[in-house]
Coordinates of C-alpha atoms in Angstrom, one line a residue:
X300 CA 0.1 0.2 0.0
X301 CA 1.3 3.3 -0.8
X302 CA 1.3 6.2 1.6
X303 CA 0.5 8.8 -0.9
X304 CA -3.2 10.5 -0.9
X305 CA -5.5 9.3 -3.8
X306 CA -5.7 11.0 -6.7
X307 CA -8.8 13.4 -7.0
X308 CA -11.3 12.4 -9.9
X309 CA -10.9 15.8 -11.4
X310 CA -7.0 14.9 -11.6
X311 CA -7.3 12.2 -13.6
X312 CA -6.5 12.2 -17.4
X313 CA -9.5 11.5 -19.6
X314 CA -10.5 8.0 -20.2
X315 CA -9.4 6.4 -23.4
X316 CA -12.2 5.3 -25.7
X317 CA -12.4 1.9 -26.7
X318 CA -14.8 2.1 -29.9
X319 CA -11.7 1.1 -32.1
X320 CA -11.7 5.0 -33.1
X321 CA -8.7 7.5 -32.9
X322 CA -9.3 10.9 -32.0
X323 CA -9.9 12.0 -35.1
X324 CA -12.6 9.4 -35.8
X325 CA -10.3 7.2 -37.8
X326 CA -10.3 3.3 -37.1
X327 CA -7.4 2.3 -35.3
X328 CA -5.2 -0.6 -36.9
X329 CA -6.4 -3.4 -34.7
X330 CA -10.2 -2.8 -36.0
X331 CA -9.4 -2.9 -39.7
X332 CA -9.9 -6.0 -42.1
X333 CA -7.6 -7.2 -44.7
X334 CA -9.4 -5.5 -47.6
X335 CA -9.7 -2.1 -45.6
X336 CA -5.6 -2.6 -45.0
X337 CA -5.7 -3.4 -48.9
X338 CA -7.1 -0.1 -49.7
X339 CA -5.0 2.0 -47.5
X340 CA -1.9 0.6 -49.2
X341 CA -3.8 0.6 -52.4
X342 CA -4.2 4.3 -51.6
X343 CA -0.4 5.1 -51.1
X344 CA 0.5 3.4 -54.0
X345 CA -1.8 5.3 -55.9
X346 CA -0.6 8.3 -54.6
X347 CA 3.1 7.4 -55.7
X348 CA 1.6 7.0 -59.0
X349 CA 0.1 10.2 -59.3
X350 CA 2.4 12.5 -57.6
X351 CA 5.8 10.7 -58.2
X352 CA 4.9 9.1 -61.5
X353 CA 7.0 5.9 -60.4
X354 CA 6.9 2.6 -62.4
X355 CA 4.3 0.3 -61.3
X356 CA 6.6 -2.4 -60.8
X357 CA 8.7 -0.2 -58.2
X358 CA 5.6 1.0 -56.5
X359 CA 4.5 -2.7 -56.1
X360 CA 7.4 -4.1 -54.8
X361 CA 7.8 -0.9 -52.5
X362 CA 4.4 -1.0 -51.2
X363 CA 4.7 -4.7 -50.4
X364 CA 7.5 -4.6 -48.5
X365 CA 6.0 -1.8 -46.2
X366 CA 5.5 -3.0 -42.4
X367 CA 1.8 -4.3 -42.2
X368 CA 1.3 -5.4 -45.5
X369 CA 1.2 -8.9 -44.6
X370 CA -2.4 -8.1 -42.8
X371 CA -3.7 -7.3 -45.9
X372 CA -5.7 -8.8 -48.5
X373 CA -2.9 -9.0 -51.3
X374 CA -5.5 -10.0 -54.1
X375 CA -8.0 -6.8 -53.4
X376 CA -4.9 -4.8 -53.4
X377 CA -3.7 -6.0 -56.5
X378 CA -7.2 -5.9 -58.3
X379 CA -7.1 -1.7 -56.8
X380 CA -3.7 -0.8 -57.6
X381 CA -3.4 -2.3 -61.1
X382 CA -7.4 -1.9 -62.0
X383 CA -7.3 1.9 -60.9
X384 CA -4.0 2.5 -63.0
X385 CA -5.2 0.6 -66.3
X386 CA -8.7 2.4 -65.9
X387 CA -7.4 5.6 -64.6
X388 CA -8.7 7.7 -67.6
X389 CA -12.4 5.7 -67.6
X390 CA -12.7 6.5 -63.4
X391 CA -11.7 9.8 -64.5
X392 CA -14.4 10.2 -66.7
X393 CA -17.1 8.9 -64.2
X394 CA -15.4 11.0 -61.3
X395 CA -15.4 14.7 -63.5
X396 CA -19.0 15.4 -64.1
X397 CA -19.6 15.2 -60.2
X398 CA -17.1 17.6 -59.4
X399 CA -16.9 21.3 -58.6
X400 CA -13.9 22.3 -60.0
X401 CA -11.2 20.9 -62.2
X402 CA -9.7 17.7 -61.8
X403 CA -6.0 19.1 -61.5
X404 CA -7.6 21.1 -58.4
X405 CA -8.4 17.6 -56.5
X406 CA -5.7 16.5 -53.9
X407 CA -3.8 13.2 -55.3
X408 CA -5.4 11.7 -52.1
X409 CA -8.9 12.4 -52.6
X410 CA -8.4 11.3 -56.4
X411 CA -7.0 8.0 -55.5
X412 CA -9.6 7.6 -53.2
X413 CA -12.7 8.5 -55.3
X414 CA -10.7 6.1 -58.1
X415 CA -10.7 3.3 -55.5
X416 CA -14.4 4.0 -54.5
X417 CA -15.3 4.0 -58.4
X418 CA -13.3 1.1 -59.0
X419 CA -15.0 -0.7 -56.4
X420 CA -18.3 0.2 -57.2
X421 CA -17.9 -0.5 -61.1
X422 CA -15.9 -4.1 -60.6
X423 CA -16.1 -5.3 -56.8
X424 CA -19.8 -6.2 -56.7
X425 CA -19.5 -8.7 -53.3
X426 CA -18.8 -5.4 -51.7
X427 CA -22.3 -3.3 -51.0
X428 CA -22.3 -0.2 -52.0
X429 CA -22.8 1.6 -48.8
X430 CA -19.8 -0.3 -47.5
X431 CA -17.7 1.1 -50.5
X432 CA -18.7 4.7 -49.1
X433 CA -17.8 4.1 -45.6
X434 CA -14.5 2.8 -46.6
X435 CA -13.7 5.7 -48.6
X436 CA -14.6 8.1 -46.0
X437 CA -12.5 6.6 -43.5
X438 CA -9.9 6.4 -46.0
X439 CA -10.3 10.5 -46.3
X440 CA -10.8 10.7 -42.6
X441 CA -7.2 9.5 -42.0
X442 CA -5.2 10.5 -45.1
X443 CA -7.1 13.2 -46.5
X444 CA -7.7 17.0 -46.0
X445 CA -9.9 18.5 -43.2
X446 CA -13.1 18.0 -45.3
X447 CA -11.9 15.9 -47.9
X448 CA -14.2 13.1 -46.6
X449 CA -17.6 15.1 -47.2
X450 CA -16.3 15.8 -50.8
X451 CA -15.4 12.4 -51.3
X452 CA -18.4 11.2 -50.0
X453 CA -20.4 13.6 -52.1
X454 CA -18.8 12.8 -55.4
X455 CA -19.2 8.6 -54.2
X456 CA -23.0 9.4 -53.4
X457 CA -23.3 10.7 -56.8
X458 CA -21.8 8.1 -58.7
X459 CA -23.3 5.2 -57.0
X460 CA -26.9 5.3 -58.6
X461 CA -25.5 5.4 -61.9
X462 CA -23.1 2.3 -60.8
X463 CA -25.2 0.2 -58.7
X464 CA -28.7 1.5 -59.6
X465 CA -30.5 -1.5 -58.4
X466 CA -28.7 -1.8 -54.8
X467 CA -29.2 1.9 -54.2
X468 CA -32.6 1.5 -55.4
X469 CA -33.6 -1.3 -53.1
X470 CA -31.8 0.6 -50.1
X471 CA -33.8 3.9 -50.5
X472 CA -36.8 1.6 -50.9
X473 CA -35.8 -0.3 -47.4
X474 CA -35.3 3.3 -45.9
X475 CA -31.5 2.2 -45.8
X476 CA -30.2 5.2 -48.0
X477 CA -31.4 8.9 -48.4

């Protein structure tokens, strides 16, 4: 037993939340799925492509060597990275009509996230459209600018009805989507 007096409750540090979220609202690493991690690594790789204009083989090798990559879904990473790069012009064509500014004025982080979202909406039909939006919003919260997640949400929410019409309509009828 210690002889020191007890610390008054108003002097204790605030209790940490155990919800699986960081103070910024992003998910903690331990609560992320393999696919969520794959999206993070794909975003980092897409950033290298957009900003550094690095060769795909170099980007792929570098990214696979990053700490934590082994916990990601490597097949989903491959699909996202190579799919987004190979279809970049088509993904931009889907995104541009929904922008309120020139594509060149969009940060490379938000652009990469929108590519991931558009690609998943178009090709990853096993991932519900609302999950795609949520995952992209989480990426933007963690890696993007202050309100980048709001912009990403608006653009992908505008894109979803054209790429997943039946799914979005069914959610609207059931009250799951606005």
